[in-house]
Amino acid sequence: MVVKVYGYVQASCPQRVLLCFLEKEIDFQFIHVDLDTLEHKKQEHLLRQPFGQVPAIEDGDLKLYESRAIVRYYATKYADQGTDLLGKTLEQRAIVDQWMETEVNYFNAVGQPIVINLVVNPRLGVPCDFALVEELKVKMEKIFDVYEKRLATNRYLAGDEFTLADLTHMPGLRYTMNETGSSSMVTSRPNLNRWWNEISARPSWKKLMEMAAY
Amino acid sequence: MVVQLYGQPFGQVPAIEDGDFKLFESRAIARYYATKYSDQGTDLLGKSLEHRAIVDQWSDVETHYFNVLVHPIVINLVIKPRLGEECDIGLVEELKVKLEVVLDVYDNRLASNRFLAGDEFTMADLTHMPAMGYLMGITDLNRMIKARENMNRWWEEITARPAWKKLMEMAGH
């Protein structure tokens, strides 16, 4: 019996989980939850994820939500299979955690409202707060400066190897490079650009992009 | 080895330096020390891999559902007045409506679980405490907790812990 992933293949949080499964060569069954018809707010889905969001997973008796908790669990459980996404020593794992937290508290904190305004709101017929988007883009430039400096001396965010620290950024960065019109923020920074080109060339990412069929 | 606090590249606090090892992001720091000293003091992480995943899940819930609402509420109702800045009352009212919905989920969870991740106090509960402390200090908001039997029971239990009392002493509350 394989793990079931409930989500929407073009949404960033389910993509985080799918990318992890592809890197770790974990078989899964993807079950579409139709966000456009608000299926995620209906009772059946609320039993899996009480805040009405995606993704959620079911793996035998284990039910879990929160994409970053899910990827950490599977990266740990399947440490010996597929790509090692965690780091080898306790200290290396802490550095991976540090940059996973950075993704949440800096990159996503600023990036998500940009995506909501520029990508999601138009679909819902909700007005875009363009002034807010401009403010957030200024903040994002400063955040990317920190990443640029980090990636000048590190091939990946946590050091020499690709880990969850890089992986968790990728779905959000895809928006940066596409719908939000912010790709120059990455391409103008040589280290950030080098890093994005390298991680988005990974076979698992290409496979995910095929599945998402933009 | 005494752990000291140093700066971090985004200009925020905290950051630690422990010998040669430097780290920032409070949850990464907490997870590192909880793992390194798992046999000492309270076991904050969870015992099995699955239990640890549930601890992580509720720790992430704190960031994405709880703090995302409480932080701007506290900024507007507590911090801005101190700085002589105008509070966005409209925003606060919107956020309070959303917070009621989120707290219902917590209350439901705590109806069948003593702590957020199960039978034991873990990082999932701990990570909520600073923001909860602020929320409970605002009369209009602490009634949201007091009105929910299970949340109220949980808050009273976790704030009775000696480590919390010690922290409150240190913070001068």
mmCIF file of C-alpha atoms in Angstrom:
data_model
loop_
_atom_site.group_PDB
_atom_site.id
_atom_site.type_symbol
_atom_site.label_atom_id
_atom_site.label_comp_id
_atom_site.label_asym_id
_atom_site.label_seq_id
_atom_site.Cartn_x
_atom_site.Cartn_y
_atom_site.Cartn_z
ATOM 1 C CA MET A 1 0.000 0.000 0.000
ATOM 2 C CA VAL A 2 1.478 3.316 -1.042
ATOM 3 C CA VAL A 3 1.236 6.688 0.645
ATOM 4 C CA LYS A 4 -1.672 8.819 -0.538
ATOM 5 C CA VAL A 5 -1.069 12.506 -1.143
ATOM 6 C CA TYR A 6 -4.159 14.708 -1.243
ATOM 7 C CA GLY A 7 -3.525 17.955 -3.061
ATOM 8 C CA TYR A 8 -3.468 20.033 -6.196
ATOM 9 C CA VAL A 9 -0.512 19.380 -8.463
ATOM 10 C CA GLN A 10 0.049 23.035 -9.409
ATOM 11 C CA ALA A 11 -0.051 24.287 -5.798
ATOM 12 C CA SER A 12 3.296 24.929 -4.131
ATOM 13 C CA CYS A 13 2.749 23.090 -0.857
ATOM 14 C CA PRO A 14 1.760 19.745 -2.409
ATOM 15 C CA GLN A 15 4.666 20.192 -4.840
ATOM 16 C CA ARG A 16 7.072 20.255 -1.904
ATOM 17 C CA VAL A 17 5.864 16.785 -0.883
ATOM 18 C CA LEU A 18 5.829 15.376 -4.418
ATOM 19 C CA LEU A 19 9.360 16.647 -5.067
ATOM 20 C CA CYS A 20 10.583 14.956 -1.892
ATOM 21 C CA PHE A 21 8.965 11.667 -2.914
ATOM 22 C CA LEU A 22 10.562 11.895 -6.366
ATOM 23 C CA GLU A 23 14.016 12.616 -4.874
ATOM 24 C CA LYS A 24 13.636 9.764 -2.396
ATOM 25 C CA GLU A 25 12.170 7.351 -5.002
ATOM 26 C CA ILE A 26 9.116 6.795 -2.808
ATOM 27 C CA ASP A 27 6.032 5.449 -4.570
ATOM 28 C CA PHE A 28 2.878 7.446 -3.978
ATOM 29 C CA GLN A 29 -0.707 7.870 -5.099
ATOM 30 C CA PHE A 30 -1.717 11.447 -5.863
ATOM 31 C CA ILE A 31 -5.362 12.276 -5.206
ATOM 32 C CA HIS A 32 -6.626 15.514 -6.708
ATOM 33 C CA VAL A 33 -8.426 17.931 -4.370
ATOM 34 C CA ASP A 34 -10.186 20.497 -6.517
ATOM 35 C CA LEU A 35 -9.281 23.899 -5.075
ATOM 36 C CA ASP A 36 -11.259 25.687 -7.798
ATOM 37 C CA THR A 37 -14.520 24.247 -6.450
ATOM 38 C CA LEU A 38 -13.388 24.707 -2.830
ATOM 39 C CA GLU A 39 -13.181 20.981 -2.212
ATOM 40 C CA HIS A 40 -10.496 21.704 0.403
ATOM 41 C CA LYS A 41 -13.056 23.544 2.543
ATOM 42 C CA LYS A 42 -15.563 20.705 2.520
ATOM 43 C CA GLN A 43 -16.108 18.281 5.372
ATOM 44 C CA GLU A 44 -14.437 15.275 3.767
ATOM 45 C CA HIS A 45 -11.151 17.111 3.330
ATOM 46 C CA LEU A 46 -11.429 18.927 6.668
ATOM 47 C CA LEU A 47 -11.211 15.513 8.320
ATOM 48 C CA ARG A 48 -7.742 15.166 6.790
ATOM 49 C CA GLN A 49 -6.626 18.764 7.227
ATOM 50 C CA PRO A 50 -8.751 20.735 9.712
ATOM 51 C CA PHE A 51 -7.546 24.139 8.521
ATOM 52 C CA GLY A 52 -8.837 23.438 5.011
ATOM 53 C CA GLN A 53 -5.530 23.457 3.121
ATOM 54 C CA VAL A 54 -3.462 21.092 0.992
ATOM 55 C CA PRO A 55 -1.523 18.829 1.138
ATOM 56 C CA ALA A 56 -2.415 16.040 3.546
ATOM 57 C CA ILE A 57 -1.047 12.502 3.486
ATOM 58 C CA GLU A 58 -2.325 9.117 4.584
ATOM 59 C CA ASP A 59 0.207 6.328 5.021
ATOM 60 C CA GLY A 60 -1.389 3.366 6.741
ATOM 61 C CA ASP A 61 -2.353 4.674 10.187
ATOM 62 C CA LEU A 62 -0.297 7.829 9.829
ATOM 63 C CA LYS A 63 -2.163 10.953 8.841
ATOM 64 C CA LEU A 64 -0.100 14.078 8.501
ATOM 65 C CA TYR A 65 -0.369 17.582 7.121
ATOM 66 C CA GLU A 66 2.028 20.558 6.804
ATOM 67 C CA SER A 67 4.300 19.952 3.798
ATOM 68 C CA ARG A 68 7.549 20.690 5.643
ATOM 69 C CA ALA A 69 6.676 18.263 8.475
ATOM 70 C CA ILE A 70 5.830 15.664 5.828
ATOM 71 C CA VAL A 71 9.098 16.060 3.900
ATOM 72 C CA ARG A 72 11.159 15.956 7.089
ATOM 73 C CA TYR A 73 9.423 12.729 8.145
ATOM 74 C CA TYR A 74 9.995 10.976 4.823
ATOM 75 C CA ALA A 75 13.548 12.290 4.416
ATOM 76 C CA THR A 76 14.302 10.787 7.838
ATOM 77 C CA LYS A 77 12.370 7.537 7.416
ATOM 78 C CA TYR A 78 13.959 6.849 4.038
ATOM 79 C CA ALA A 79 17.383 8.295 4.865
ATOM 80 C CA ASP A 80 19.096 5.369 3.147
ATOM 81 C CA GLN A 81 17.050 5.535 -0.048
ATOM 82 C CA GLY A 82 17.338 8.019 -2.918
ATOM 83 C CA THR A 83 18.941 11.419 -2.321
ATOM 84 C CA ASP A 84 20.150 12.133 1.222
ATOM 85 C CA LEU A 85 18.158 15.279 1.933
ATOM 86 C CA LEU A 86 18.963 15.763 5.616
ATOM 87 C CA GLY A 87 22.643 16.215 6.236
ATOM 88 C CA LYS A 88 24.956 13.727 7.918
ATOM 89 C CA THR A 89 25.901 15.136 11.303
ATOM 90 C CA LEU A 90 23.707 16.783 13.915
ATOM 91 C CA GLU A 91 25.315 20.131 13.100
ATOM 92 C CA GLN A 92 24.756 19.723 9.354
ATOM 93 C CA ARG A 93 21.117 18.838 9.985
ATOM 94 C CA ALA A 94 20.776 21.976 12.101
ATOM 95 C CA ILE A 95 22.086 24.080 9.203
ATOM 96 C CA VAL A 96 19.552 22.368 6.910
ATOM 97 C CA ASP A 97 16.845 23.244 9.461
ATOM 98 C CA GLN A 98 18.100 26.811 9.673
ATOM 99 C CA TRP A 99 17.656 27.347 5.928
ATOM 100 C CA MET A 100 14.327 25.500 5.934
ATOM 101 C CA GLU A 101 13.194 27.987 8.587
ATOM 102 C CA THR A 102 14.579 30.832 6.478
ATOM 103 C CA GLU A 103 12.369 29.658 3.623
ATOM 104 C CA VAL A 104 9.344 29.905 5.932
ATOM 105 C CA ASN A 105 10.123 33.122 7.775
ATOM 106 C CA TYR A 106 11.730 35.235 5.046
ATOM 107 C CA PHE A 107 11.256 33.885 1.524
ATOM 108 C CA ASN A 108 7.736 32.491 1.895
ATOM 109 C CA ALA A 109 6.572 35.170 4.325
ATOM 110 C CA VAL A 110 7.194 37.754 1.603
ATOM 111 C CA GLY A 111 6.699 35.548 -1.474
ATOM 112 C CA GLN A 112 3.355 34.021 -0.563
ATOM 113 C CA PRO A 113 1.375 37.285 -0.345
ATOM 114 C CA ILE A 114 2.952 38.306 -3.676
ATOM 115 C CA VAL A 115 1.671 35.078 -5.250
ATOM 116 C CA ILE A 116 -1.736 35.447 -3.604
ATOM 117 C CA ASN A 117 -2.142 38.939 -4.997
ATOM 118 C CA LEU A 118 -0.733 38.368 -8.477
ATOM 119 C CA VAL A 119 -1.820 34.785 -9.168
ATOM 120 C CA VAL A 120 -4.578 33.610 -6.819
ATOM 121 C CA ASN A 121 -6.718 36.732 -6.362
ATOM 122 C CA PRO A 122 -7.320 37.252 -10.104
ATOM 123 C CA ARG A 123 -8.670 33.687 -10.299
ATOM 124 C CA LEU A 124 -11.040 34.407 -7.418
ATOM 125 C CA GLY A 125 -12.090 37.789 -8.783
ATOM 126 C CA VAL A 126 -10.511 39.472 -5.745
ATOM 127 C CA PRO A 127 -8.657 42.774 -6.361
ATOM 128 C CA CYS A 128 -4.872 42.740 -6.267
ATOM 129 C CA ASP A 129 -3.169 45.045 -3.751
ATOM 130 C CA PHE A 130 -0.514 46.379 -6.119
ATOM 131 C CA ALA A 131 0.947 48.760 -3.544
ATOM 132 C CA LEU A 132 1.507 45.857 -1.160
ATOM 133 C CA VAL A 133 3.102 43.809 -3.950
ATOM 134 C CA GLU A 134 5.572 46.615 -4.662
ATOM 135 C CA GLU A 135 6.485 46.885 -0.964
ATOM 136 C CA LEU A 136 6.956 43.137 -0.755
ATOM 137 C CA LYS A 137 9.152 43.048 -3.857
ATOM 138 C CA VAL A 138 11.479 45.588 -2.231
ATOM 139 C CA LYS A 139 11.711 43.285 0.819
ATOM 140 C CA MET A 140 12.313 40.280 -1.419
ATOM 141 C CA GLU A 141 15.314 41.996 -3.056
ATOM 142 C CA LYS A 142 16.919 42.395 0.380
ATOM 143 C CA ILE A 143 16.202 38.787 1.254
ATOM 144 C CA PHE A 144 17.734 37.615 -2.021
ATOM 145 C CA ASP A 145 20.869 39.643 -1.212
ATOM 146 C CA VAL A 146 21.368 37.446 1.857
ATOM 147 C CA TYR A 147 20.869 34.307 -0.230
ATOM 148 C CA GLU A 148 23.280 35.630 -2.878
ATOM 149 C CA LYS A 149 25.968 36.076 -0.254
ATOM 150 C CA ARG A 150 25.337 32.614 1.181
ATOM 151 C CA LEU A 151 25.502 30.955 -2.241
ATOM 152 C CA ALA A 152 28.753 32.746 -3.087
ATOM 153 C CA THR A 153 30.579 30.425 -0.697
ATOM 154 C CA ASN A 154 28.211 27.436 -0.678
ATOM 155 C CA ARG A 155 27.122 25.355 -3.635
ATOM 156 C CA TYR A 156 23.788 24.703 -1.947
ATOM 157 C CA LEU A 157 22.123 26.501 0.948
ATOM 158 C CA ALA A 158 23.274 24.063 3.627
ATOM 159 C CA GLY A 159 26.719 23.371 2.121
ATOM 160 C CA ASP A 160 28.068 21.024 -0.527
ATOM 161 C CA GLU A 161 25.011 18.860 -1.021
ATOM 162 C CA PHE A 162 21.436 19.340 -2.207
ATOM 163 C CA THR A 163 19.128 18.982 0.830
ATOM 164 C CA LEU A 164 15.628 19.809 2.060
ATOM 165 C CA ALA A 165 16.908 23.356 2.553
ATOM 166 C CA ASP A 166 17.062 23.798 -1.236
ATOM 167 C CA LEU A 167 14.065 21.572 -2.016
ATOM 168 C CA THR A 168 11.598 23.462 0.161
ATOM 169 C CA HIS A 169 12.339 26.683 -1.743
ATOM 170 C CA MET A 170 11.726 25.317 -5.196
ATOM 171 C CA PRO A 171 7.936 25.502 -5.602
ATOM 172 C CA GLY A 172 7.931 29.132 -4.417
ATOM 173 C CA LEU A 173 10.904 30.014 -6.607
ATOM 174 C CA ARG A 174 9.065 28.629 -9.612
ATOM 175 C CA TYR A 175 6.511 31.420 -9.060
ATOM 176 C CA THR A 176 9.363 33.934 -8.756
ATOM 177 C CA MET A 177 10.740 32.784 -12.112
ATOM 178 C CA ASN A 178 7.353 32.747 -13.827
ATOM 179 C CA GLU A 179 4.001 34.268 -12.897
ATOM 180 C CA THR A 180 5.123 37.038 -10.537
ATOM 181 C CA GLY A 181 7.378 38.770 -13.062
ATOM 182 C CA SER A 182 10.320 38.689 -10.652
ATOM 183 C CA SER A 183 12.743 36.447 -12.548
ATOM 184 C CA SER A 184 15.259 39.279 -12.934
ATOM 185 C CA MET A 185 15.682 39.236 -9.142
ATOM 186 C CA VAL A 186 17.273 35.810 -9.606
ATOM 187 C CA THR A 187 18.968 36.211 -12.988
ATOM 188 C CA SER A 188 20.664 39.447 -11.896
ATOM 189 C CA ARG A 189 22.341 37.672 -8.967
ATOM 190 C CA PRO A 190 25.064 35.349 -10.312
ATOM 191 C CA ASN A 191 25.158 32.922 -7.368
ATOM 192 C CA LEU A 192 21.392 32.721 -6.951
ATOM 193 C CA ASN A 193 21.081 32.226 -10.715
ATOM 194 C CA ARG A 194 23.731 29.494 -10.740
ATOM 195 C CA TRP A 195 21.997 27.733 -7.843
ATOM 196 C CA TRP A 196 18.511 27.949 -9.392
ATOM 197 C CA ASN A 197 19.780 26.656 -12.748
ATOM 198 C CA GLU A 198 21.483 23.742 -11.042
ATOM 199 C CA ILE A 199 18.614 22.656 -8.797
ATOM 200 C CA SER A 200 15.945 23.101 -11.473
ATOM 201 C CA ALA A 201 17.971 20.828 -13.779
ATOM 202 C CA ARG A 202 17.504 17.930 -11.374
ATOM 203 C CA PRO A 203 15.505 15.043 -12.910
ATOM 204 C CA SER A 204 13.025 15.037 -10.011
ATOM 205 C CA TRP A 205 12.164 18.700 -10.658
ATOM 206 C CA LYS A 206 11.697 18.066 -14.370
ATOM 207 C CA LYS A 207 9.442 15.125 -13.568
ATOM 208 C CA LEU A 208 7.390 17.307 -11.211
ATOM 209 C CA MET A 209 7.049 19.999 -13.863
ATOM 210 C CA GLU A 210 5.774 17.337 -16.297
ATOM 211 C CA MET A 211 3.205 16.200 -13.730
ATOM 212 C CA ALA A 212 2.121 19.808 -13.132
ATOM 213 C CA ALA A 213 1.729 20.408 -16.898
ATOM 214 C CA TYR A 214 1.717 24.216 -16.822
ATOM 215 C CA MET B 1 30.238 25.391 26.884
ATOM 216 C CA VAL B 2 28.310 28.598 27.432
ATOM 217 C CA VAL B 3 26.115 29.524 24.481
ATOM 218 C CA GLN B 4 26.266 33.162 23.451
ATOM 219 C CA LEU B 5 23.934 35.195 21.283
ATOM 220 C CA TYR B 6 25.350 36.790 18.126
ATOM 221 C CA GLY B 7 23.940 38.633 15.131
ATOM 222 C CA GLN B 8 22.401 36.972 12.086
ATOM 223 C CA PRO B 9 22.354 37.923 8.383
ATOM 224 C CA PHE B 10 18.715 39.112 8.240
ATOM 225 C CA GLY B 11 19.269 41.399 11.222
ATOM 226 C CA GLN B 12 16.918 39.500 13.500
ATOM 227 C CA VAL B 13 17.242 37.716 16.825
ATOM 228 C CA PRO B 14 18.082 35.150 18.055
ATOM 229 C CA ALA B 15 21.334 33.613 16.902
ATOM 230 C CA ILE B 16 23.645 31.351 18.875
ATOM 231 C CA GLU B 17 27.325 30.551 18.939
ATOM 232 C CA ASP B 18 28.363 27.343 20.674
ATOM 233 C CA GLY B 19 32.114 26.923 20.290
ATOM 234 C CA ASP B 20 32.676 26.984 16.510
ATOM 235 C CA PHE B 21 29.056 26.261 15.727
ATOM 236 C CA LYS B 22 26.827 29.168 14.723
ATOM 237 C CA LEU B 23 23.097 28.902 14.132
ATOM 238 C CA PHE B 24 20.059 31.152 13.692
ATOM 239 C CA GLU B 25 16.279 30.563 13.477
ATOM 240 C CA SER B 26 14.725 29.778 16.844
ATOM 241 C CA ARG B 27 13.037 26.526 15.782
ATOM 242 C CA ALA B 28 16.265 25.187 14.171
ATOM 243 C CA ILE B 29 18.126 26.072 17.388
ATOM 244 C CA ALA B 30 15.431 24.426 19.537
ATOM 245 C CA ARG B 31 15.412 21.282 17.398
ATOM 246 C CA TYR B 32 19.233 21.020 17.489
ATOM 247 C CA TYR B 33 19.473 21.275 21.273
ATOM 248 C CA ALA B 34 16.409 19.105 21.875
ATOM 249 C CA THR B 35 18.085 16.393 19.737
ATOM 250 C CA LYS B 36 21.579 16.843 21.134
ATOM 251 C CA TYR B 37 20.336 16.690 24.728
ATOM 252 C CA SER B 38 17.444 14.295 24.167
ATOM 253 C CA ASP B 39 18.424 12.292 27.272
ATOM 254 C CA GLN B 40 18.544 15.362 29.490
ATOM 255 C CA GLY B 41 15.589 17.347 30.833
ATOM 256 C CA THR B 42 12.201 17.217 29.122
ATOM 257 C CA ASP B 43 11.960 15.158 25.926
ATOM 258 C CA LEU B 44 10.649 17.850 23.598
ATOM 259 C CA LEU B 45 10.817 16.113 20.257
ATOM 260 C CA GLY B 46 8.628 13.030 20.423
ATOM 261 C CA LYS B 47 9.650 9.412 20.823
ATOM 262 C CA SER B 48 8.954 7.643 17.546
ATOM 263 C CA LEU B 49 9.501 8.980 14.042
ATOM 264 C CA GLU B 50 5.724 9.255 13.619
ATOM 265 C CA HIS B 51 5.314 11.100 16.909
ATOM 266 C CA ARG B 52 8.084 13.507 15.885
ATOM 267 C CA ALA B 53 6.206 14.151 12.628
ATOM 268 C CA ILE B 54 3.088 15.108 14.608
ATOM 269 C CA VAL B 55 5.217 17.406 16.789
ATOM 270 C CA ASP B 56 6.577 19.010 13.597
ATOM 271 C CA GLN B 57 3.083 19.310 12.155
ATOM 272 C CA TRP B 58 1.776 21.274 15.146
ATOM 273 C CA SER B 59 4.950 23.353 15.309
ATOM 274 C CA ASP B 60 4.359 24.312 11.662
ATOM 275 C CA VAL B 61 0.689 25.001 12.423
ATOM 276 C CA GLU B 62 1.888 27.570 14.959
ATOM 277 C CA THR B 63 3.741 29.420 12.192
ATOM 278 C CA HIS B 64 1.197 29.209 9.414
ATOM 279 C CA TYR B 65 -2.143 29.500 11.205
ATOM 280 C CA PHE B 66 -1.601 30.854 14.697
ATOM 281 C CA ASN B 67 1.323 33.269 14.569
ATOM 282 C CA VAL B 68 0.334 34.624 11.167
ATOM 283 C CA LEU B 69 -2.778 36.059 12.868
ATOM 284 C CA VAL B 70 -1.523 36.758 16.395
ATOM 285 C CA HIS B 71 1.656 38.559 15.321
ATOM 286 C CA PRO B 72 -0.063 41.416 13.428
ATOM 287 C CA ILE B 73 -2.735 41.640 16.150
ATOM 288 C CA VAL B 74 -0.043 42.088 18.800
ATOM 289 C CA ILE B 75 1.891 44.549 16.627
ATOM 290 C CA ASN B 76 -1.223 46.679 16.268
ATOM 291 C CA LEU B 77 -2.647 46.409 19.787
ATOM 292 C CA VAL B 78 0.554 46.335 21.858
ATOM 293 C CA ILE B 79 3.618 47.527 19.935
ATOM 294 C CA LYS B 80 2.248 50.398 17.841
ATOM 295 C CA PRO B 81 0.689 52.218 20.824
ATOM 296 C CA ARG B 82 4.065 52.030 22.590
ATOM 297 C CA LEU B 83 5.714 53.618 19.538
ATOM 298 C CA GLY B 84 2.970 56.223 19.199
ATOM 299 C CA GLU B 85 1.901 54.723 15.869
ATOM 300 C CA GLU B 86 -1.642 54.324 14.615
ATOM 301 C CA CYS B 87 -3.262 50.935 15.070
ATOM 302 C CA ASP B 88 -5.108 49.377 12.102
ATOM 303 C CA ILE B 89 -8.333 48.523 13.907
ATOM 304 C CA GLY B 90 -10.039 47.268 10.748
ATOM 305 C CA LEU B 91 -7.260 44.746 10.206
ATOM 306 C CA VAL B 92 -7.369 43.645 13.847
ATOM 307 C CA GLU B 93 -11.097 42.973 13.619
ATOM 308 C CA GLU B 94 -10.637 40.909 10.435
ATOM 309 C CA LEU B 95 -7.832 38.919 12.030
ATOM 310 C CA LYS B 96 -9.873 38.237 15.168
ATOM 311 C CA VAL B 97 -12.627 36.658 13.087
ATOM 312 C CA LYS B 98 -10.076 34.362 11.441
ATOM 313 C CA LEU B 99 -8.483 33.624 14.818
ATOM 314 C CA GLU B 100 -11.801 32.390 16.250
ATOM 315 C CA VAL B 101 -11.965 29.778 13.461
ATOM 316 C CA VAL B 102 -8.372 28.675 14.047
ATOM 317 C CA LEU B 103 -8.856 28.454 17.818
ATOM 318 C CA ASP B 104 -11.859 26.170 17.261
ATOM 319 C CA VAL B 105 -9.513 23.720 15.527
ATOM 320 C CA TYR B 106 -7.093 23.891 18.470
ATOM 321 C CA ASP B 107 -9.880 23.432 20.994
ATOM 322 C CA ASN B 108 -11.136 20.398 19.092
ATOM 323 C CA ARG B 109 -7.629 18.948 19.034
ATOM 324 C CA LEU B 110 -7.118 19.520 22.753
ATOM 325 C CA ALA B 111 -10.482 17.923 23.550
ATOM 326 C CA SER B 112 -8.956 14.530 22.782
ATOM 327 C CA ASN B 113 -5.256 15.271 23.403
ATOM 328 C CA ARG B 114 -3.707 16.517 26.619
ATOM 329 C CA PHE B 115 -1.051 18.346 24.625
ATOM 330 C CA LEU B 116 -0.978 19.306 20.943
ATOM 331 C CA ALA B 117 1.090 16.304 19.825
ATOM 332 C CA GLY B 118 -0.455 13.796 22.222
ATOM 333 C CA ASP B 119 0.122 12.764 25.834
ATOM 334 C CA GLU B 120 3.364 14.618 26.420
ATOM 335 C CA PHE B 121 4.494 18.239 26.446
ATOM 336 C CA THR B 122 6.661 18.795 23.365
ATOM 337 C CA MET B 123 8.121 21.508 21.199
ATOM 338 C CA ALA B 124 4.702 21.794 19.543
ATOM 339 C CA ASP B 125 3.282 23.278 22.768
ATOM 340 C CA LEU B 126 6.447 25.154 23.662
ATOM 341 C CA THR B 127 6.627 26.993 20.356
ATOM 342 C CA HIS B 128 3.155 28.480 20.943
ATOM 343 C CA MET B 129 3.908 29.879 24.341
ATOM 344 C CA PRO B 130 5.536 33.240 23.612
ATOM 345 C CA ALA B 131 2.749 34.374 21.245
ATOM 346 C CA MET B 132 0.093 32.896 23.535
ATOM 347 C CA GLY B 133 1.632 34.911 26.359
ATOM 348 C CA TYR B 134 1.060 38.111 24.396
ATOM 349 C CA LEU B 135 -2.450 37.107 23.441
ATOM 350 C CA MET B 136 -3.379 36.347 27.039
ATOM 351 C CA GLY B 137 -2.132 39.788 28.048
ATOM 352 C CA ILE B 138 -4.794 41.447 25.874
ATOM 353 C CA THR B 139 -8.158 41.343 27.662
ATOM 354 C CA ASP B 140 -10.244 41.353 24.525
ATOM 355 C CA LEU B 141 -8.320 38.354 23.205
ATOM 356 C CA ASN B 142 -7.751 36.264 26.314
ATOM 357 C CA ARG B 143 -11.498 35.809 26.540
ATOM 358 C CA MET B 144 -11.201 33.808 23.274
ATOM 359 C CA ILE B 145 -9.004 31.328 25.121
ATOM 360 C CA LYS B 146 -10.964 31.388 28.355
ATOM 361 C CA ALA B 147 -14.171 30.674 26.455
ATOM 362 C CA ARG B 148 -12.677 27.459 25.108
ATOM 363 C CA GLU B 149 -12.534 24.832 27.836
ATOM 364 C CA ASN B 150 -9.790 22.666 26.353
ATOM 365 C CA MET B 151 -7.511 25.526 25.288
ATOM 366 C CA ASN B 152 -7.940 27.074 28.697
ATOM 367 C CA ARG B 153 -7.050 23.816 30.450
ATOM 368 C CA TRP B 154 -4.000 23.386 28.189
ATOM 369 C CA TRP B 155 -2.761 26.953 28.748
ATOM 370 C CA GLU B 156 -3.099 26.671 32.515
ATOM 371 C CA GLU B 157 -1.217 23.398 32.515
ATOM 372 C CA ILE B 158 1.677 24.491 30.311
ATOM 373 C CA THR B 159 2.135 27.838 32.084
ATOM 374 C CA ALA B 160 2.388 26.058 35.414
ATOM 375 C CA ARG B 161 5.646 24.487 34.204
ATOM 376 C CA PRO B 162 8.699 25.693 36.170
ATOM 377 C CA ALA B 163 10.627 26.553 32.959
ATOM 378 C CA TRP B 164 7.859 28.967 31.907
ATOM 379 C CA LYS B 165 7.762 30.629 35.305
ATOM 380 C CA LYS B 166 11.519 31.032 35.177
ATOM 381 C CA LEU B 167 11.303 32.586 31.696
ATOM 382 C CA MET B 168 8.635 35.017 32.865
ATOM 383 C CA GLU B 169 10.879 36.047 35.782
ATOM 384 C CA MET B 170 13.789 36.608 33.384
ATOM 385 C CA ALA B 171 11.566 38.655 31.063
ATOM 386 C CA GLY B 172 10.453 40.768 34.016
ATOM 387 C CA HIS B 173 6.743 40.078 33.591
#
